[in-house]
Short mmCIF file of C-alpha atoms and ligand atoms in Angstrom, two decimals:
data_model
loop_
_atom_site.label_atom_id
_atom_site.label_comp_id
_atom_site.label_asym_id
_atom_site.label_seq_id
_atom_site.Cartn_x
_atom_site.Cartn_y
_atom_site.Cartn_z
CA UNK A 1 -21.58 -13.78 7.58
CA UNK A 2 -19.30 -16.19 6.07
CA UNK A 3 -17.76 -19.27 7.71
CA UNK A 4 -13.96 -17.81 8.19
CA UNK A 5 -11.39 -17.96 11.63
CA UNK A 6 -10.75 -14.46 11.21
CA UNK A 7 -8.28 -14.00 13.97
CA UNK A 8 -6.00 -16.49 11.94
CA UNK A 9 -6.44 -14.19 8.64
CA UNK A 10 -3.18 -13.47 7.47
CA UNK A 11 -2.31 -11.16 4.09
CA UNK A 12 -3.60 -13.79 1.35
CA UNK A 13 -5.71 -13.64 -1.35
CA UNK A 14 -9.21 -15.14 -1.29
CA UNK A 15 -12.32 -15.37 -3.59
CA UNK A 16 -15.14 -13.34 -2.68
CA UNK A 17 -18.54 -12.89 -3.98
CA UNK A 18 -17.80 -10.44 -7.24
CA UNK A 19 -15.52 -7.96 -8.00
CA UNK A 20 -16.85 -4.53 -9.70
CA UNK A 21 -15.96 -3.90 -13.57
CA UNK A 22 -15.67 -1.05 -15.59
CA UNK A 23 -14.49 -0.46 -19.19
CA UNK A 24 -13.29 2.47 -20.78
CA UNK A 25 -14.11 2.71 -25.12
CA UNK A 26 -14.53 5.32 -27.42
CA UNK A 27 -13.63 8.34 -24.20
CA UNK A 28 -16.22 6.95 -21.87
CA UNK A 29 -16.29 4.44 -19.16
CA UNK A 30 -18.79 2.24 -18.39
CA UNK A 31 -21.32 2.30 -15.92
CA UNK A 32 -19.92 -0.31 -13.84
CA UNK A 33 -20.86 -4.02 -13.63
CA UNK A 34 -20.50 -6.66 -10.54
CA UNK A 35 -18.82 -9.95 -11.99
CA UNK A 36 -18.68 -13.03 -10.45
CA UNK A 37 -15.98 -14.79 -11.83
CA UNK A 38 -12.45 -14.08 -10.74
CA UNK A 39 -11.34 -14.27 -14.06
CA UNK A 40 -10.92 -11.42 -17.32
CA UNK A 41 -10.85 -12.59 -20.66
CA UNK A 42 -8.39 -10.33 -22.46
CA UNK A 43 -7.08 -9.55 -25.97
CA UNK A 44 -3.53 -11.38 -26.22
CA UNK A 45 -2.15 -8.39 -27.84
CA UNK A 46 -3.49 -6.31 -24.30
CA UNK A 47 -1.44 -3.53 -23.71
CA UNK A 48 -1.37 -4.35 -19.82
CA UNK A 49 0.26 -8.09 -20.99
CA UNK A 50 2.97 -6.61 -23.31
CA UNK A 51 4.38 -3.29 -22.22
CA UNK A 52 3.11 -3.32 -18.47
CA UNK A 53 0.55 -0.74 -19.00
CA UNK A 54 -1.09 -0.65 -15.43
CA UNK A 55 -1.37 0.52 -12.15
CA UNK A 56 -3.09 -0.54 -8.83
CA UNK A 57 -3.96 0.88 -5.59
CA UNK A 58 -4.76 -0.68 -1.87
CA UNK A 59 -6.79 0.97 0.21
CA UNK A 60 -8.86 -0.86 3.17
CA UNK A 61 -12.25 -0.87 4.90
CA UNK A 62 -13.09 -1.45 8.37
CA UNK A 63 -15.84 -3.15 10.96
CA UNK A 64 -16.10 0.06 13.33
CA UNK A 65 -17.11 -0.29 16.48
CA UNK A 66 -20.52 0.91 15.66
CA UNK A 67 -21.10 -1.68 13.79
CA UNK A 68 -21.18 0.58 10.55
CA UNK A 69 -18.38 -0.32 7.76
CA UNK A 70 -16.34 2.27 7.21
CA UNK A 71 -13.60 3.11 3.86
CA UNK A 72 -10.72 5.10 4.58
CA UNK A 73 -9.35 7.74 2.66
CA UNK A 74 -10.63 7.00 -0.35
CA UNK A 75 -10.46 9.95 -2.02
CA UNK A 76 -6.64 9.85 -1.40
CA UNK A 77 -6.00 6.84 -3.34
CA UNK A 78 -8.25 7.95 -6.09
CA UNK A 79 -6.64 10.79 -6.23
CA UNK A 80 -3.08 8.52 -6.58
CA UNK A 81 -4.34 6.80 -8.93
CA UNK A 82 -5.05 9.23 -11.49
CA UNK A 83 -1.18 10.46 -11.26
CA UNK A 84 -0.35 6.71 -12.38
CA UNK A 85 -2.51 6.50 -15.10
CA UNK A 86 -1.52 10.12 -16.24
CA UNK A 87 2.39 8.70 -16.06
CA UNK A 88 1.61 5.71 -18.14
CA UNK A 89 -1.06 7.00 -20.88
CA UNK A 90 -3.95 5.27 -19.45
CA UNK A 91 -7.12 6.35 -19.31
CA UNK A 92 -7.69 8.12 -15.94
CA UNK A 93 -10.56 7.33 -13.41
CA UNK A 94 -12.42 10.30 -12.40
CA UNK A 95 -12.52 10.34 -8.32
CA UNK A 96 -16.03 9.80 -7.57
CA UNK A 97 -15.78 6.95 -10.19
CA UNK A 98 -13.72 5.34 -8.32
CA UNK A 99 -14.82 5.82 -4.71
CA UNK A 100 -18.18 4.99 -5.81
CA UNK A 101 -16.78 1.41 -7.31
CA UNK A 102 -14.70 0.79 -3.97
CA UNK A 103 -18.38 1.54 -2.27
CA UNK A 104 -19.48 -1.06 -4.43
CA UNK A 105 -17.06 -3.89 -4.01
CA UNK A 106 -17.38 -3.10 -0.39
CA UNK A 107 -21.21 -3.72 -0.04
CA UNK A 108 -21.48 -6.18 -2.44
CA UNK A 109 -18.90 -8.52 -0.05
CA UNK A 110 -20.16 -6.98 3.04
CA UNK A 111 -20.35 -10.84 4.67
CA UNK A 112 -17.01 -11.58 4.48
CA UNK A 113 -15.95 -8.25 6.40
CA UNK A 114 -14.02 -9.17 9.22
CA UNK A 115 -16.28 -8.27 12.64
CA UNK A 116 -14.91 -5.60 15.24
CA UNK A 117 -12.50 -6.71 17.42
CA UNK A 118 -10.85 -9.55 15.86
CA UNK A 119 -7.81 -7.31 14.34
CA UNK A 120 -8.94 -7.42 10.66
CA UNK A 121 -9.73 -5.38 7.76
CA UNK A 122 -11.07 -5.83 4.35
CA UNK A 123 -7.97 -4.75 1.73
CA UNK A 124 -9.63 -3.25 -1.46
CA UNK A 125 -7.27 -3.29 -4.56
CA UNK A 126 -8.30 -1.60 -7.55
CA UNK A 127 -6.49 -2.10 -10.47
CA UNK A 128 -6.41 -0.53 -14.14
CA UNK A 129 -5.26 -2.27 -16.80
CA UNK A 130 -4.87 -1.39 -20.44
CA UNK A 131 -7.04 -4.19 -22.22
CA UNK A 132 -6.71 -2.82 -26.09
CA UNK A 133 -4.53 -4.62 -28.16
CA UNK A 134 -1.33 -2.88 -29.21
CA UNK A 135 1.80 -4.31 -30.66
CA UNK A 136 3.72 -1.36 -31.24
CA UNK A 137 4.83 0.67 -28.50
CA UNK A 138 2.10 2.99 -27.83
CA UNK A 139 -0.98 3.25 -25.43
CA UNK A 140 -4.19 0.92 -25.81
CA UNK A 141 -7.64 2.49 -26.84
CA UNK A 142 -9.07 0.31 -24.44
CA UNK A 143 -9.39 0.27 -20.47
CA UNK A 144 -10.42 -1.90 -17.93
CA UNK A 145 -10.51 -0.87 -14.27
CA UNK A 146 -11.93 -2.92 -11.41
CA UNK A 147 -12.21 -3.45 -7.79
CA UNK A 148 -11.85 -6.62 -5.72
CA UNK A 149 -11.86 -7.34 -2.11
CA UNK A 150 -10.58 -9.63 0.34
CA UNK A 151 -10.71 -10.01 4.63
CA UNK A 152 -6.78 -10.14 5.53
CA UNK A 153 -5.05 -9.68 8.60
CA UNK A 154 -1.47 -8.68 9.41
CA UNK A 155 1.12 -8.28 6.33
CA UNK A 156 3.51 -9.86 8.54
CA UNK A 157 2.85 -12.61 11.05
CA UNK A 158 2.42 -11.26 14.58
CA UNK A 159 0.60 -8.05 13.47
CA UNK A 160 3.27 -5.49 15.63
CA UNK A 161 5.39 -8.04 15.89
CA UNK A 162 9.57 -6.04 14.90
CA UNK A 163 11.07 -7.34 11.83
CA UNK A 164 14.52 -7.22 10.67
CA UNK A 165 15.35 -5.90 7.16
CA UNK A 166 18.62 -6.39 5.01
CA UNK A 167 19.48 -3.19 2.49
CA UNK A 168 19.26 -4.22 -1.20
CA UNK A 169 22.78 -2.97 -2.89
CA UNK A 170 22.96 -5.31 -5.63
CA UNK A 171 19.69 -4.13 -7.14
CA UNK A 172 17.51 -0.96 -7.47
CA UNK A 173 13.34 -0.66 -7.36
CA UNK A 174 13.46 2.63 -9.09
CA UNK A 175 15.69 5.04 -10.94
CA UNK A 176 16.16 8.52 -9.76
CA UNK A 177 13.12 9.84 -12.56
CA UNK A 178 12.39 6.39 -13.05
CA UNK A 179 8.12 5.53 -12.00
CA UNK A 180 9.31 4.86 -7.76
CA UNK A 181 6.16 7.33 -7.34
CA UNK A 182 3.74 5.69 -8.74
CA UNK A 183 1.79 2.53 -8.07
CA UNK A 184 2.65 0.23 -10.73
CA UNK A 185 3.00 -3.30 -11.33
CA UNK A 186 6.58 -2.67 -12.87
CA UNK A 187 8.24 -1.39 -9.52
CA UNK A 188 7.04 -4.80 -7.60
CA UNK A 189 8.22 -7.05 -10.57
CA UNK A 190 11.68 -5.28 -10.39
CA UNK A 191 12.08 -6.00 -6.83
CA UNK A 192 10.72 -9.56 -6.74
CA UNK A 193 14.27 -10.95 -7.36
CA UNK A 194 15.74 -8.98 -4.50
CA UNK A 195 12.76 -9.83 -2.16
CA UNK A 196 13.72 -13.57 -2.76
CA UNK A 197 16.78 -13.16 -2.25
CA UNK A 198 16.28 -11.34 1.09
CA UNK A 199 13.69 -13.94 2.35
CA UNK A 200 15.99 -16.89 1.61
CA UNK A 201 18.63 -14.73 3.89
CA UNK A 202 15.87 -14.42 6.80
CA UNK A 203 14.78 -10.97 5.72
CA UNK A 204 11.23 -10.74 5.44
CA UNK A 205 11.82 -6.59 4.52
CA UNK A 206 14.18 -4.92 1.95
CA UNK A 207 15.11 -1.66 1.98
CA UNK A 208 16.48 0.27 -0.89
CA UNK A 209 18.88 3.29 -0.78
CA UNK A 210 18.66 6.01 -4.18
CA UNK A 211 20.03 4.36 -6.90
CA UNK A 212 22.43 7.12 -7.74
CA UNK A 213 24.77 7.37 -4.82
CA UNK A 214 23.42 4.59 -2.52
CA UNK A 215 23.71 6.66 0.36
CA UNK A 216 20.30 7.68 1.45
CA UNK A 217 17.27 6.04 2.24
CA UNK A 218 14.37 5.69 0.04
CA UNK A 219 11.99 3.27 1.02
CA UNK A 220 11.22 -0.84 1.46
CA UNK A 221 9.73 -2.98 -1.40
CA UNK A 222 6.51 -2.45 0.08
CA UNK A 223 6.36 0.41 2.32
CA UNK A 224 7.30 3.40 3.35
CA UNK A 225 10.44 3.87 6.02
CA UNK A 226 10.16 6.58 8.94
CA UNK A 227 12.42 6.86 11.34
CA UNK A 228 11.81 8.69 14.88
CA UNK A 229 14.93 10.44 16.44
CA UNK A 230 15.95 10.43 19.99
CA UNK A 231 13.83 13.77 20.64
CA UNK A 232 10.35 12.52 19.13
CA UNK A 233 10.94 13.70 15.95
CA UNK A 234 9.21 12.14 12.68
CA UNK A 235 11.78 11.67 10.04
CA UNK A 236 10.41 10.42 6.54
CA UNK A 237 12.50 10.36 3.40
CA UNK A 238 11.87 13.28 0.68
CA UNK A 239 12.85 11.66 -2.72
CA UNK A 240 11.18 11.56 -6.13
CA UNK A 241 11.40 7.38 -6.13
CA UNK A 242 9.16 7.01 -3.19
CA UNK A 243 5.52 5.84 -3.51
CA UNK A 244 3.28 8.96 -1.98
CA UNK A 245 2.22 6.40 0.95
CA UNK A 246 -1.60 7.53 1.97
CA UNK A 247 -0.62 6.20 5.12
CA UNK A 248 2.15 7.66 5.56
CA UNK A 249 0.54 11.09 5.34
CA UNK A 250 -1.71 9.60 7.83
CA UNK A 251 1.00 9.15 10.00
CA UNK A 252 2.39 12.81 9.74
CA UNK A 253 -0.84 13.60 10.55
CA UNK A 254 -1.43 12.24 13.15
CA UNK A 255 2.42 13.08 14.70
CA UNK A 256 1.90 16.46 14.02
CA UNK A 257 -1.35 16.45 16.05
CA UNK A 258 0.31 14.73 18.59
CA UNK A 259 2.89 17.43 19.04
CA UNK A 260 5.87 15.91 17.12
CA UNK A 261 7.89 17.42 14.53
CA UNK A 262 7.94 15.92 11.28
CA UNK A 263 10.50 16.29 8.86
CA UNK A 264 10.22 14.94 5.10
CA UNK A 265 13.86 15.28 3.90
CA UNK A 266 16.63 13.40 2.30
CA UNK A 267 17.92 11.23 4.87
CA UNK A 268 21.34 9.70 4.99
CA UNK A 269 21.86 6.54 5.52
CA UNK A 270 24.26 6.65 8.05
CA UNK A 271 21.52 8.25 10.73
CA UNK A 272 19.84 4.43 11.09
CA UNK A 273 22.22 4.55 14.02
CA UNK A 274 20.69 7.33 15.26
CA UNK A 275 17.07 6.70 15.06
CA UNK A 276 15.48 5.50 18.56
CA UNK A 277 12.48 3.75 16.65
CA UNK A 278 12.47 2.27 12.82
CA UNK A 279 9.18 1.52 11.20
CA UNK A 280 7.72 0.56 7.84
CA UNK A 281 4.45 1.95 7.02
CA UNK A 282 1.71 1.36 3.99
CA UNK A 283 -1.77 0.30 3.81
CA UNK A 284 -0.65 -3.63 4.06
CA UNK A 285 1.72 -3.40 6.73
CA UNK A 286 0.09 -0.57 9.02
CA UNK A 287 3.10 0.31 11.11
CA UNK A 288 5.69 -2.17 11.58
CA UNK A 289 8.52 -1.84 13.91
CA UNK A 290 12.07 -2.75 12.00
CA UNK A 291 14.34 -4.35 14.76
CA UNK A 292 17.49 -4.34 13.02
CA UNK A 293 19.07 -3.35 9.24
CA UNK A 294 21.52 -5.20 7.93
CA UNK A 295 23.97 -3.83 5.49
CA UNK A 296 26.63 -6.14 4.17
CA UNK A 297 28.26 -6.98 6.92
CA UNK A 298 27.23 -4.18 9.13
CA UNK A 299 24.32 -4.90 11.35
CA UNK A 300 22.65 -1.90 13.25
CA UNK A 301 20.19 -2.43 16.24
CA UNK A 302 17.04 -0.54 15.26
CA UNK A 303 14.70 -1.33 17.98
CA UNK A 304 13.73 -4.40 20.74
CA UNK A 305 12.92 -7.86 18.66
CA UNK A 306 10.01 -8.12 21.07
CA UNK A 307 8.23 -5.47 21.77
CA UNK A 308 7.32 -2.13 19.71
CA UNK A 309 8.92 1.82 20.86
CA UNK A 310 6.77 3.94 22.81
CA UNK A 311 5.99 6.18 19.74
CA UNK A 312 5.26 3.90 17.31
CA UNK A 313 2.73 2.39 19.68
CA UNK A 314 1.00 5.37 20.08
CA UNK A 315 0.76 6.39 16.49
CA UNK A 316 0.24 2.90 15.58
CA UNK A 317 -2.74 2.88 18.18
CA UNK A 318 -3.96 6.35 17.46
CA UNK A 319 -4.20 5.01 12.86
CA UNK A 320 -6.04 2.00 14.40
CA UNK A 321 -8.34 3.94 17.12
CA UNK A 322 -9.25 6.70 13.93
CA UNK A 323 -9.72 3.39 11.92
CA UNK A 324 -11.94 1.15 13.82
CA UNK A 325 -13.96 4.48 15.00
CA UNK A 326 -12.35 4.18 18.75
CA UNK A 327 -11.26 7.46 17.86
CA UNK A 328 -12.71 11.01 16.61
CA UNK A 329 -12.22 10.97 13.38
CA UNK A 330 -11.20 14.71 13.19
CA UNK A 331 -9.61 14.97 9.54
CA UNK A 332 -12.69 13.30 7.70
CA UNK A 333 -10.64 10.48 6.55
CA UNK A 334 -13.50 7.86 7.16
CA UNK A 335 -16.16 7.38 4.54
CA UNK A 336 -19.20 5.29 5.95
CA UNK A 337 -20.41 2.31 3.14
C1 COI B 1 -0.43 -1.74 0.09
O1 COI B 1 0.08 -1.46 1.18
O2 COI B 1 -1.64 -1.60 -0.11
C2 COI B 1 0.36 -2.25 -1.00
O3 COI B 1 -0.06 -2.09 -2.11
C3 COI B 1 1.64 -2.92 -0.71
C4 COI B 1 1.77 -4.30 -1.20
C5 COI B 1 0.85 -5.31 -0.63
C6 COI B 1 1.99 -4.41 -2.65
#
């Protein structure tokens, strides 16, 4: 077990013991290889390095209260993946390739999981990259996917803690049939300058509206937005921009089990107002309650800056309990290391 104050863990990156390797040449990948070194050694004609030619996923593993490590939904984000690399020409992993690699990773750093009970995780990000050189425009005829982990804690500091977000108008994240559904480097680069922006303002969250009309909501930088109406009603928005959030579906899930209505629709703007509790969701973030959205000079009350709604505690609690094997894990979503 390593040496680390895990209850201090925030979201950052930190060197583990290896990372796992593939390459793809010739129509076949690899068989996989455990690397050491943090570093790649690349072609500087790459693909990936010129025309952006990648995608990533995040996914995380727990500490259960068994004591056994556990992945979850795996097979989700694998299954994600392969609709980014089909969007952008890359090679595609094949499923059980790539749960078997996040297996890997996982065991292979199984010291520096954080233990039960002290509120962390271990994020996986797997990340596919298009290593062949290429100077025209086209796709490499070379691939490089691998797997590295990390112990972090919560995205944001205070774990539940509300946050307030400012709307983006000035900029988009994704054009209407633009790549906003799929994980790729490209979206988070084109809402880095907006992010900054925000933060500098006292924003630690943007949200972005669809680029066309600006009128409804499509999701923050970095997660997805739900809203839950005055009646206990899931509201998530339905738009061909948005990143297919694994957790997200978890969420419905989980609502729906609960007895909620969900509703995946376009969803106006103007209902903020309405909404009793705001949250953003993703693997990073889990749930976290958004206080207050500011929109020019227009600020609507969201939620209480101190304390988390009723609902989004209990669904919040209910992702966790599934997680961290409190709770039956009824949907198969957990897949033991
Ligand atoms: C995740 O939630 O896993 C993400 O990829 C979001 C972000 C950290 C880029």
């Amino acid at each position: 077990m390593q040496n680390i104050d895990w209850a201090s863990l925030g979201f950052s990156y930190m060197d583990t013991h290896c990372h796992i390797r593939y390459v793809w040449r010739d129509g076949v990948w690899s068989e996989g290889e455990l690397v050491k070194e943090p570093y790649l050694k690349m072609h500087i004609a790459a693909s990936c390095l010129h025309y952006g030619q990648e995608a990533f996923e995040g996914l995380k593993a727990f500490r259960c209260k068994d004591g056994k490590v556990r992945i979850f939904r795996p097979h989700a984000n694998g299954e994600r993946l392969i609709g980014s690399a089909r969007r952008t020409c890359m090679a595609p992993v094949p499923v059980d390739m790539f749960v078997d690699a996040v297996k890997r990773a996982v065991k292979a750093n199984e010291d520096f999981m954080p233990p039960y009970g002290t509120g962390g995780s271990m994020y996986i990000r797997p990340l596919l990259l298009g290593t062949g050189p290429q100077i025209g425009v086209a796709p490499a005829n070379e691939y490089t996917f691998l797997v590295m982990v990390m112990p972090v804690g919560p995205y944001y500091k205070g774990g539940l803690k509300p946050v307030r977000a400012l709307v983006v108008d000035e900029y988009d994240r994704a054009a209407p049939h633009g790549t906003g559904d799929i994980k790729i480097g490209g979206n988070y680069a084109a809402s880095l300058y907006a992010h900054e922006e925000a933060k500098r303002a006292g924003y630690p969250v943007e949200l972005y509206l669809d680029a066309k009309t600006r009128t409804f909501i499509e999701e923050f930088a970095t997660s997805n937005f739900i809203g839950i109406t005055k009646d206990g009603t899931y509201v998530t928005p339905d738009s061909h921009s948005v990143l297919p959030s694994v957790t997200n579906d978890t969420l419905k899930q989980i609502a729906a089990d609960l007895g909620m209505k969900v509703e995946v629709r376009p969803v106006p703007f103007d209902e903020v107002k309405e909404f009793a509790e705001v949250a953003a969701c993703g693997t990073a973030v889990v749930v976290t309650p958004i206080c207050e959205i500011t929109r020019g000079d227009t600020v609507i009350t969201t939620g209480d800056p101190d304390g988390c709604g009723p609902v989004l505690q209990k669904l919040y609690d209910t992702v966790q309990g599934i997680q961290y094997g409190r709770l039956p894990d009824t949907h198969g979503w957990c897949v033991e290391v």
